[in-house]
Short mmCIF file of C-alpha atoms in Angstrom, two decimals:
data_model
loop_
_atom_site.label_atom_id
_atom_site.label_comp_id
_atom_site.label_asym_id
_atom_site.label_seq_id
_atom_site.Cartn_x
_atom_site.Cartn_y
_atom_site.Cartn_z
CA UNK A 1 93.44 84.95 84.54
CA UNK A 2 94.95 84.37 81.10
CA UNK A 3 98.27 82.87 80.09
CA UNK A 4 98.86 84.57 76.72
CA UNK A 5 102.47 83.43 76.43
CA UNK A 6 101.42 79.86 75.70
CA UNK A 7 98.70 80.84 73.23
CA UNK A 8 101.08 81.22 70.28
CA UNK A 9 102.48 77.70 70.54
CA UNK A 10 99.65 75.57 71.93
CA UNK A 11 96.56 74.63 69.88
CA UNK A 12 93.05 75.99 70.15
CA UNK A 13 90.72 73.55 71.88
CA UNK A 14 87.12 73.27 73.09
CA UNK A 15 85.98 72.45 76.60
CA UNK A 16 82.47 71.00 76.50
CA UNK A 17 80.66 71.22 79.82
CA UNK A 18 78.25 68.33 80.36
CA UNK A 19 77.24 67.35 83.91
CA UNK A 20 80.26 69.06 85.47
CA UNK A 21 79.22 72.69 85.86
CA UNK A 22 82.08 73.75 88.13
CA UNK A 23 85.67 74.95 88.01
CA UNK A 24 86.81 73.22 91.23
CA UNK A 25 87.59 69.50 91.29
CA UNK A 26 87.29 69.13 87.53
CA UNK A 27 90.17 66.99 86.16
CA UNK A 28 88.97 67.22 82.55
CA UNK A 29 88.92 71.01 82.76
CA UNK A 30 92.40 71.14 84.26
CA UNK A 31 93.70 68.96 81.41
CA UNK A 32 92.14 71.28 78.85
CA UNK A 33 93.63 74.35 80.49
CA UNK A 34 97.05 72.70 80.63
CA UNK A 35 97.16 71.86 76.92
CA UNK A 36 95.28 74.62 75.13
CA UNK A 37 96.63 77.89 73.82
CA UNK A 38 93.11 79.23 73.30
CA UNK A 39 90.11 77.55 74.90
CA UNK A 40 86.44 77.83 73.98
CA UNK A 41 83.99 76.89 76.75
CA UNK A 42 80.71 75.49 75.42
CA UNK A 43 77.48 74.15 76.89
CA UNK A 44 74.88 72.55 74.62
CA UNK A 45 71.22 72.78 75.60
CA UNK A 46 69.47 69.74 74.20
CA UNK A 47 66.45 70.23 71.99
CA UNK A 48 63.04 69.76 73.60
CA UNK A 49 62.36 66.33 72.13
CA UNK A 50 59.85 63.78 73.42
CA UNK A 51 60.60 60.18 74.40
CA UNK A 52 58.78 57.09 73.14
CA UNK A 53 56.51 57.40 76.17
CA UNK A 54 55.31 60.81 74.97
CA UNK A 55 57.25 62.39 77.82
CA UNK A 56 59.49 65.45 77.35
CA UNK A 57 63.18 65.08 78.13
CA UNK A 58 63.16 67.81 80.75
CA UNK A 59 60.83 70.04 82.76
CA UNK A 60 60.63 73.74 83.56
CA UNK A 61 62.05 72.97 87.02
CA UNK A 62 65.26 71.34 85.80
CA UNK A 63 65.62 73.90 83.02
CA UNK A 64 65.48 76.67 85.63
CA UNK A 65 68.01 75.01 87.93
CA UNK A 66 70.47 74.16 85.15
CA UNK A 67 70.26 77.65 83.69
CA UNK A 68 70.87 79.13 87.12
CA UNK A 69 73.89 76.84 87.46
CA UNK A 70 75.17 77.97 84.06
CA UNK A 71 74.72 81.61 85.01
CA UNK A 72 76.87 81.01 88.09
CA UNK A 73 79.46 79.17 86.00
CA UNK A 74 79.51 82.03 83.50
CA UNK A 75 80.14 84.51 86.32
CA UNK A 76 83.04 82.44 87.60
CA UNK A 77 84.57 82.18 84.13
CA UNK A 78 84.05 85.91 83.66
CA UNK A 79 85.95 86.60 86.87
CA UNK A 80 88.89 84.75 85.31
CA UNK A 81 88.69 86.64 82.03
CA UNK A 82 86.81 84.09 79.96
CA UNK A 83 83.23 83.48 78.81
CA UNK A 84 80.80 80.60 78.38
CA UNK A 85 79.13 80.00 75.03
CA UNK A 86 75.65 78.51 75.47
CA UNK A 87 74.18 76.97 72.33
CA UNK A 88 71.10 74.91 71.54
CA UNK A 89 70.97 71.67 69.61
CA UNK A 90 72.70 68.34 69.07
CA UNK A 91 76.34 68.40 70.26
CA UNK A 92 77.24 65.98 67.45
CA UNK A 93 76.33 68.67 64.93
CA UNK A 94 77.19 71.88 66.77
CA UNK A 95 80.60 71.02 68.21
CA UNK A 96 82.20 69.98 64.88
CA UNK A 97 80.95 73.23 63.34
CA UNK A 98 82.38 75.29 66.19
CA UNK A 99 85.65 73.37 66.01
CA UNK A 100 85.94 74.10 62.30
CA UNK A 101 85.20 77.78 62.86
CA UNK A 102 88.08 78.20 65.33
CA UNK A 103 90.50 75.66 63.89
CA UNK A 104 90.24 73.21 66.76
CA UNK A 105 90.65 69.46 66.42
CA UNK A 106 90.38 68.41 70.10
CA UNK A 107 87.47 68.52 72.51
CA UNK A 108 87.85 67.97 76.25
CA UNK A 109 84.91 66.82 78.36
CA UNK A 110 83.83 64.45 81.10
CA UNK A 111 83.04 60.83 80.29
CA UNK A 112 79.45 59.75 80.90
CA UNK A 113 78.87 55.99 80.55
CA UNK A 114 75.23 56.07 79.44
CA UNK A 115 74.07 55.17 75.92
CA UNK A 116 73.04 58.59 74.58
CA UNK A 117 76.07 60.31 76.08
CA UNK A 118 78.41 57.61 74.76
CA UNK A 119 76.87 57.90 71.28
CA UNK A 120 77.56 61.65 71.35
CA UNK A 121 81.28 61.03 71.80
CA UNK A 122 81.28 58.39 69.05
CA UNK A 123 79.62 60.87 66.67
CA UNK A 124 82.23 63.53 67.44
CA UNK A 125 85.04 61.08 66.78
CA UNK A 126 83.36 59.96 63.56
CA UNK A 127 83.38 63.63 62.52
CA UNK A 128 87.16 63.58 62.77
CA UNK A 129 87.60 65.22 66.17
CA UNK A 130 89.87 63.99 68.95
CA UNK A 131 87.84 63.66 72.13
CA UNK A 132 89.65 63.52 75.44
CA UNK A 133 86.98 62.37 77.89
CA UNK A 134 87.81 61.97 81.58
CA UNK A 135 85.85 59.83 84.04
CA UNK A 136 85.31 62.15 87.00
CA UNK A 137 81.80 62.01 88.46
CA UNK A 138 82.33 59.16 90.92
CA UNK A 139 83.62 59.47 94.47
CA UNK A 140 86.08 56.62 94.05
CA UNK A 141 88.59 56.29 91.25
CA UNK A 142 87.73 53.06 89.35
CA UNK A 143 91.46 52.32 89.03
CA UNK A 144 91.79 52.05 92.82
CA UNK A 145 88.96 49.54 93.33
CA UNK A 146 89.94 46.07 94.59
CA UNK A 147 88.46 44.55 91.41
CA UNK A 148 88.29 45.48 87.73
CA UNK A 149 85.17 47.31 86.49
CA UNK A 150 83.97 44.19 84.65
CA UNK A 151 84.13 42.22 87.93
CA UNK A 152 81.87 44.57 89.90
CA UNK A 153 79.99 42.52 92.53
CA UNK A 154 76.38 41.79 91.65
CA UNK A 155 75.16 42.94 95.06
CA UNK A 156 75.77 46.39 96.54
CA UNK A 157 76.54 45.01 100.01
CA UNK A 158 79.40 42.94 98.58
CA UNK A 159 80.71 45.98 96.72
CA UNK A 160 80.61 48.09 99.88
CA UNK A 161 82.30 45.39 101.94
CA UNK A 162 85.17 45.04 99.48
CA UNK A 163 85.65 48.81 99.28
CA UNK A 164 85.70 49.21 103.06
CA UNK A 165 87.85 46.15 103.67
CA UNK A 166 90.32 47.41 101.06
CA UNK A 167 90.31 50.85 102.72
CA UNK A 168 89.82 52.53 99.35
CA UNK A 169 90.12 56.29 99.83
CA UNK A 170 88.72 58.86 97.38
CA UNK A 171 91.16 61.33 95.82
CA UNK A 172 91.22 64.78 97.41
CA UNK A 173 89.24 67.45 95.52
CA UNK A 174 91.31 69.46 93.07
CA UNK A 175 91.59 73.23 93.12
CA UNK A 176 90.33 75.18 90.13
CA UNK A 177 92.89 75.77 87.34
CA UNK A 178 95.40 78.47 88.23
CA UNK A 179 95.20 79.96 84.75
CA UNK A 180 92.55 79.89 82.06
CA UNK A 181 93.74 80.08 78.42
CA UNK A 182 92.39 83.04 76.46
CA UNK A 183 89.34 82.74 74.25
CA UNK A 184 89.81 82.12 70.52
CA UNK A 185 90.12 85.40 68.60
CA UNK A 186 86.90 84.58 66.72
CA UNK A 187 84.84 84.28 69.91
CA UNK A 188 82.81 87.46 69.38
CA UNK A 189 81.81 86.32 65.89
CA UNK A 190 80.89 82.88 67.18
CA UNK A 191 78.83 84.30 70.02
CA UNK A 192 76.92 86.60 67.68
CA UNK A 193 75.96 83.64 65.52
CA UNK A 194 75.50 80.80 68.01
CA UNK A 195 74.90 82.03 71.52
CA UNK A 196 71.68 81.69 73.41
CA UNK A 197 70.84 84.42 75.88
CA UNK A 198 72.40 83.12 79.12
CA UNK A 199 70.72 82.98 82.48
CA UNK A 200 67.47 81.75 83.96
CA UNK A 201 64.44 81.30 81.70
CA UNK A 202 62.13 84.21 82.42
CA UNK A 203 58.98 82.24 81.66
CA UNK A 204 59.68 79.53 84.23
CA UNK A 205 57.67 79.89 87.40
CA UNK A 206 59.37 79.19 90.74
CA UNK A 207 58.58 76.03 92.66
CA UNK A 208 55.71 75.87 95.11
CA UNK A 209 56.30 77.37 98.55
CA UNK A 210 55.93 73.95 100.18
CA UNK A 211 58.82 72.49 98.18
CA UNK A 212 61.44 70.46 100.02
CA UNK A 213 63.97 71.97 97.63
CA UNK A 214 62.75 75.57 97.07
CA UNK A 215 65.06 76.51 94.22
CA UNK A 216 63.46 79.96 93.90
CA UNK A 217 65.20 80.86 97.18
CA UNK A 218 68.79 82.11 97.01
CA UNK A 219 69.99 79.38 99.38
CA UNK A 220 68.84 76.72 96.89
CA UNK A 221 69.92 78.47 93.73
CA UNK A 222 71.70 76.56 91.00
CA UNK A 223 75.46 76.75 90.68
CA UNK A 224 78.69 76.03 92.51
CA UNK A 225 78.45 79.15 94.68
CA UNK A 226 75.15 78.12 96.27
CA UNK A 227 76.31 74.50 96.43
CA UNK A 228 79.42 75.42 98.43
CA UNK A 229 77.36 77.59 100.79
CA UNK A 230 74.83 74.79 101.32
CA UNK A 231 77.59 72.28 102.00
CA UNK A 232 79.10 74.57 104.65
CA UNK A 233 75.83 75.33 106.42
CA UNK A 234 74.76 71.67 106.44
CA UNK A 235 77.84 70.63 108.39
CA UNK A 236 78.03 73.86 110.43
CA UNK A 237 74.55 73.06 111.76
CA UNK A 238 75.62 69.48 112.60
CA UNK A 239 72.73 68.05 110.58
CA UNK A 240 75.03 65.20 109.58
CA UNK A 241 74.74 63.79 113.12
CA UNK A 242 70.99 63.19 112.67
CA UNK A 243 70.85 62.26 108.97
CA UNK A 244 70.08 58.56 109.41
CA UNK A 245 67.21 59.32 111.78
CA UNK A 246 65.60 61.93 109.54
CA UNK A 247 66.44 60.74 106.02
CA UNK A 248 63.08 59.02 105.46
CA UNK A 249 61.17 62.24 106.03
CA UNK A 250 58.64 63.29 103.43
CA UNK A 251 58.76 67.07 103.55
CA UNK A 252 61.07 69.89 104.65
CA UNK A 253 64.52 71.17 103.74
CA UNK A 254 66.53 69.59 106.57
CA UNK A 255 65.45 65.94 106.71
CA UNK A 256 68.03 64.99 104.06
CA UNK A 257 71.29 66.51 102.84
CA UNK A 258 69.79 68.06 99.68
CA UNK A 259 73.17 67.75 97.96
CA UNK A 260 71.66 65.82 95.04
CA UNK A 261 70.52 68.67 92.72
CA UNK A 262 73.99 70.21 92.73
CA UNK A 263 75.65 66.79 92.42
CA UNK A 264 73.42 65.93 89.46
CA UNK A 265 74.44 68.90 87.31
CA UNK A 266 78.01 68.82 88.59
CA UNK A 267 77.99 72.13 90.42
CA UNK A 268 79.21 70.07 93.40
CA UNK A 269 81.50 67.04 93.31
CA UNK A 270 81.08 63.90 95.42
CA UNK A 271 84.70 64.28 96.52
CA UNK A 272 83.98 67.76 97.89
CA UNK A 273 81.09 66.27 99.91
CA UNK A 274 83.31 63.49 101.22
CA UNK A 275 86.08 65.92 102.20
CA UNK A 276 83.58 68.07 104.11
CA UNK A 277 82.16 64.97 105.80
CA UNK A 278 85.58 63.80 106.99
CA UNK A 279 86.47 67.29 108.23
CA UNK A 280 83.21 67.37 110.21
CA UNK A 281 83.86 63.93 111.72
CA UNK A 282 87.39 64.93 112.71
CA UNK A 283 86.05 67.93 114.65
CA UNK A 284 82.71 66.67 115.95
CA UNK A 285 82.95 62.89 115.90
CA UNK A 286 81.56 60.17 113.65
CA UNK A 287 78.34 58.29 114.28
CA UNK A 288 75.94 56.05 112.40
CA UNK A 289 74.43 59.08 110.63
CA UNK A 290 77.72 60.39 109.28
CA UNK A 291 78.51 56.85 108.17
CA UNK A 292 75.19 56.76 106.33
CA UNK A 293 76.19 59.76 104.20
CA UNK A 294 79.25 57.78 103.10
CA UNK A 295 76.95 54.79 102.55
CA UNK A 296 74.72 56.83 100.20
CA UNK A 297 77.74 58.16 98.31
CA UNK A 298 78.80 54.54 97.76
CA UNK A 299 75.34 53.70 96.37
CA UNK A 300 75.76 56.61 93.96
CA UNK A 301 79.12 55.20 92.87
CA UNK A 302 77.75 51.68 92.55
CA UNK A 303 75.21 52.77 89.94
CA UNK A 304 78.00 54.54 88.04
CA UNK A 305 80.26 51.51 88.04
CA UNK A 306 77.29 49.37 87.01
CA UNK A 307 77.14 51.48 83.84
CA UNK A 308 80.84 50.95 83.21
CA UNK A 309 80.25 47.22 83.49
CA UNK A 310 76.97 46.74 81.60
CA UNK A 311 76.37 49.87 79.51
CA UNK A 312 73.40 49.70 77.16
CA UNK A 313 72.14 46.43 78.68
CA UNK A 314 70.80 48.47 81.60
CA UNK A 315 68.37 50.17 79.19
CA UNK A 316 66.80 47.06 77.70
CA UNK A 317 63.28 46.01 78.66
CA UNK A 318 64.57 43.12 80.74
CA UNK A 319 67.52 45.01 82.13
CA UNK A 320 70.01 42.47 83.46
CA UNK A 321 67.33 39.90 84.26
CA UNK A 322 65.90 37.00 82.27
CA UNK A 323 62.38 38.38 82.74
CA UNK A 324 60.18 38.93 79.73
CA UNK A 325 59.17 42.38 78.48
CA UNK A 326 57.21 44.34 81.08
CA UNK A 327 53.57 45.12 80.50
CA UNK A 328 52.26 48.63 80.11
CA UNK A 329 48.86 50.30 80.46
CA UNK A 330 49.03 53.80 78.94
CA UNK A 331 45.95 55.16 80.72
CA UNK A 332 47.29 53.93 84.08
CA UNK A 333 50.63 55.55 83.35
CA UNK A 334 48.92 58.82 82.45
CA UNK A 335 46.90 58.73 85.67
CA UNK A 336 50.11 58.15 87.65
CA UNK A 337 51.89 61.00 85.91
CA UNK A 338 49.03 63.38 86.58
CA UNK A 339 48.49 62.32 90.23
CA UNK A 340 45.08 60.76 89.52
CA UNK A 341 45.51 57.15 90.64
CA UNK A 342 43.06 57.39 93.55
CA UNK A 343 45.71 56.36 96.09
CA UNK A 344 46.13 59.41 98.30
CA UNK A 345 49.81 58.97 99.22
CA UNK A 346 50.86 58.16 95.65
CA UNK A 347 48.90 61.09 94.26
CA UNK A 348 50.31 63.45 96.86
CA UNK A 349 53.83 62.39 95.93
CA UNK A 350 53.22 62.81 92.21
CA UNK A 351 51.58 66.19 92.80
CA UNK A 352 54.64 67.37 94.71
CA UNK A 353 56.97 66.08 92.01
CA UNK A 354 55.06 67.86 89.26
CA UNK A 355 54.72 71.11 91.19
CA UNK A 356 58.29 71.36 92.49
CA UNK A 357 60.62 69.02 90.59
CA UNK A 358 61.59 67.30 93.83
CA UNK A 359 60.45 64.31 95.87
CA UNK A 360 61.85 62.58 98.95
CA UNK A 361 63.74 59.32 98.46
CA UNK A 362 61.11 57.42 100.41
CA UNK A 363 58.31 58.68 98.18
CA UNK A 364 60.31 58.04 95.02
CA UNK A 365 60.45 54.37 96.02
CA UNK A 366 56.77 54.28 96.96
CA UNK A 367 55.44 55.84 93.75
CA UNK A 368 57.85 53.80 91.58
CA UNK A 369 56.78 50.56 93.24
CA UNK A 370 53.13 51.47 92.77
CA UNK A 371 53.58 52.17 89.05
CA UNK A 372 55.42 48.92 88.37
CA UNK A 373 53.83 46.44 90.77
CA UNK A 374 50.31 47.79 91.27
CA UNK A 375 49.51 49.53 87.99
CA UNK A 376 51.44 47.03 85.85
CA UNK A 377 53.30 49.66 83.84
CA UNK A 378 56.71 49.57 82.16
CA UNK A 379 59.49 50.66 84.51
CA UNK A 380 61.15 52.50 81.62
CA UNK A 381 58.15 54.81 81.31
CA UNK A 382 58.48 55.70 84.98
CA UNK A 383 62.20 56.31 84.52
CA UNK A 384 61.40 58.66 81.64
CA UNK A 385 58.92 60.64 83.75
CA UNK A 386 61.46 61.02 86.55
CA UNK A 387 64.04 62.12 83.98
CA UNK A 388 61.66 64.83 82.81
CA UNK A 389 60.56 66.06 86.22
CA UNK A 390 63.40 65.75 88.72
CA UNK A 391 65.68 68.71 89.39
CA UNK A 392 68.26 66.21 90.60
CA UNK A 393 67.90 63.81 87.67
CA UNK A 394 71.06 61.73 87.39
CA UNK A 395 71.16 59.21 84.55
CA UNK A 396 73.06 56.61 86.58
CA UNK A 397 71.03 56.74 89.79
CA UNK A 398 67.71 57.06 87.98
CA UNK A 399 68.29 53.98 85.84
CA UNK A 400 69.81 52.01 88.70
CA UNK A 401 66.98 52.74 91.12
CA UNK A 402 64.23 51.91 88.63
CA UNK A 403 65.93 48.62 87.76
CA UNK A 404 66.18 47.90 91.49
CA UNK A 405 62.47 48.55 92.08
CA UNK A 406 61.47 46.52 89.01
CA UNK A 407 63.70 43.56 89.87
CA UNK A 408 65.64 43.84 86.61
CA UNK A 409 69.01 44.93 87.98
CA UNK A 410 71.68 43.03 89.88
CA UNK A 411 69.78 42.61 93.16
CA UNK A 412 68.97 38.92 93.79
CA UNK A 413 65.44 39.67 94.97
CA UNK A 414 62.67 40.10 92.41
CA UNK A 415 62.17 43.81 92.83
CA UNK A 416 60.86 45.94 95.65
CA UNK A 417 57.10 46.01 96.11
CA UNK A 418 56.15 48.44 98.86
CA UNK A 419 53.09 47.76 100.99
CA UNK A 420 51.22 51.04 100.64
CA UNK A 421 49.22 50.71 103.86
CA UNK A 422 52.42 50.01 105.80
CA UNK A 423 54.13 53.03 104.23
CA UNK A 424 51.21 55.26 105.22
CA UNK A 425 51.27 53.99 108.81
CA UNK A 426 55.01 54.48 109.15
CA UNK A 427 55.58 57.73 107.27
CA UNK A 428 52.32 59.70 107.18
CA UNK A 429 50.14 58.33 110.01
CA UNK A 430 48.41 61.67 110.65
CA UNK A 431 47.89 62.46 106.98
CA UNK A 432 49.90 65.69 107.14
CA UNK A 433 51.74 65.04 103.91
CA UNK A 434 48.63 63.86 102.05
CA UNK A 435 46.72 66.99 103.06
CA UNK A 436 49.63 69.22 102.05
CA UNK A 437 49.53 67.97 98.48
CA UNK A 438 45.83 67.04 98.16
CA UNK A 439 44.35 68.17 94.86
#
């Protein structure tokens, strides 16, 4: 609902949705609603550029899921009397033009501590705009940690121990804003000039039927509505009590939580997951599996705090290590991307990734290890391919996990080289997964 009484005295502002496609538990959004007289909601679709590895920035799978999430967000804003303006192009160029058109000088958004996303904010400020960016994607509030961000422990286990010993508790999820400021009077003119047609891309084909995250099905649709329903059914079915036992599965919808696609685009917050987990434990009891969900949420936070500490250094060839530049064999990388390495388990995993935009955590580690340690390719190329393909691509976790595998992060061991024969024996002894995705 609108609050027109404040519109005459408070300024017009822009809320720029990034990886926070939700109304609930969104501190940056609440701040914008509290201080704006008129508020323009904007989402910028990046242009379809190609990385240095000749890899596109995104795939049809992630495009479909994000657009579905935006369609859900637009419906929720519409129910509160507002609208979402979807535009295409560089935020550093589009947002200043929109701000000028409506007389806004302030942009609200979430803070993302990765190089490209940080550069976007710097460009907006250089254009003369005030940017109020709020850190809000982590489970834990960095201000409550028992150490400063620049003193983050080098090893995850030490980080976890300090957090648990200090009994650091995440903030409770916030409700959605009670009122939404009205749109700027010029919205219709802006929309006629700038808006993309909202909704799911019609030319994107749904994922394969065998997908472990079948986003073509309503239960796995993008957006906060489907995310909330999935969160409820996961705990209602008591799957949390078996998570640790099943989490290394290779295929199926129930072996892992499947929260990650919604977490990645921000349709679901980590604090909402944590609150649901604690409610479940209070009613049904805690065990090692429910603890392991907390454990994985802490890993997600660790990679975020690592970015606050090291920033662009995490994107250099050597990462945080003293190792020399990694080698690279383009034809080997191409064979890996296209599931043509000749190693059946690796090729099956890459075939699933390309066909569905999803891959189990176990297989992500296996195929990443094979690219880096067996094929001798640059870990950054693998990270770029995952960025393009994964529905649940998260800049922090993707970079952190590839550094971990390559031995160029904070872990004291020199990377993680997986024994392929051992992985086959332990996780696909009967060849069921390999036959499912054989080409």
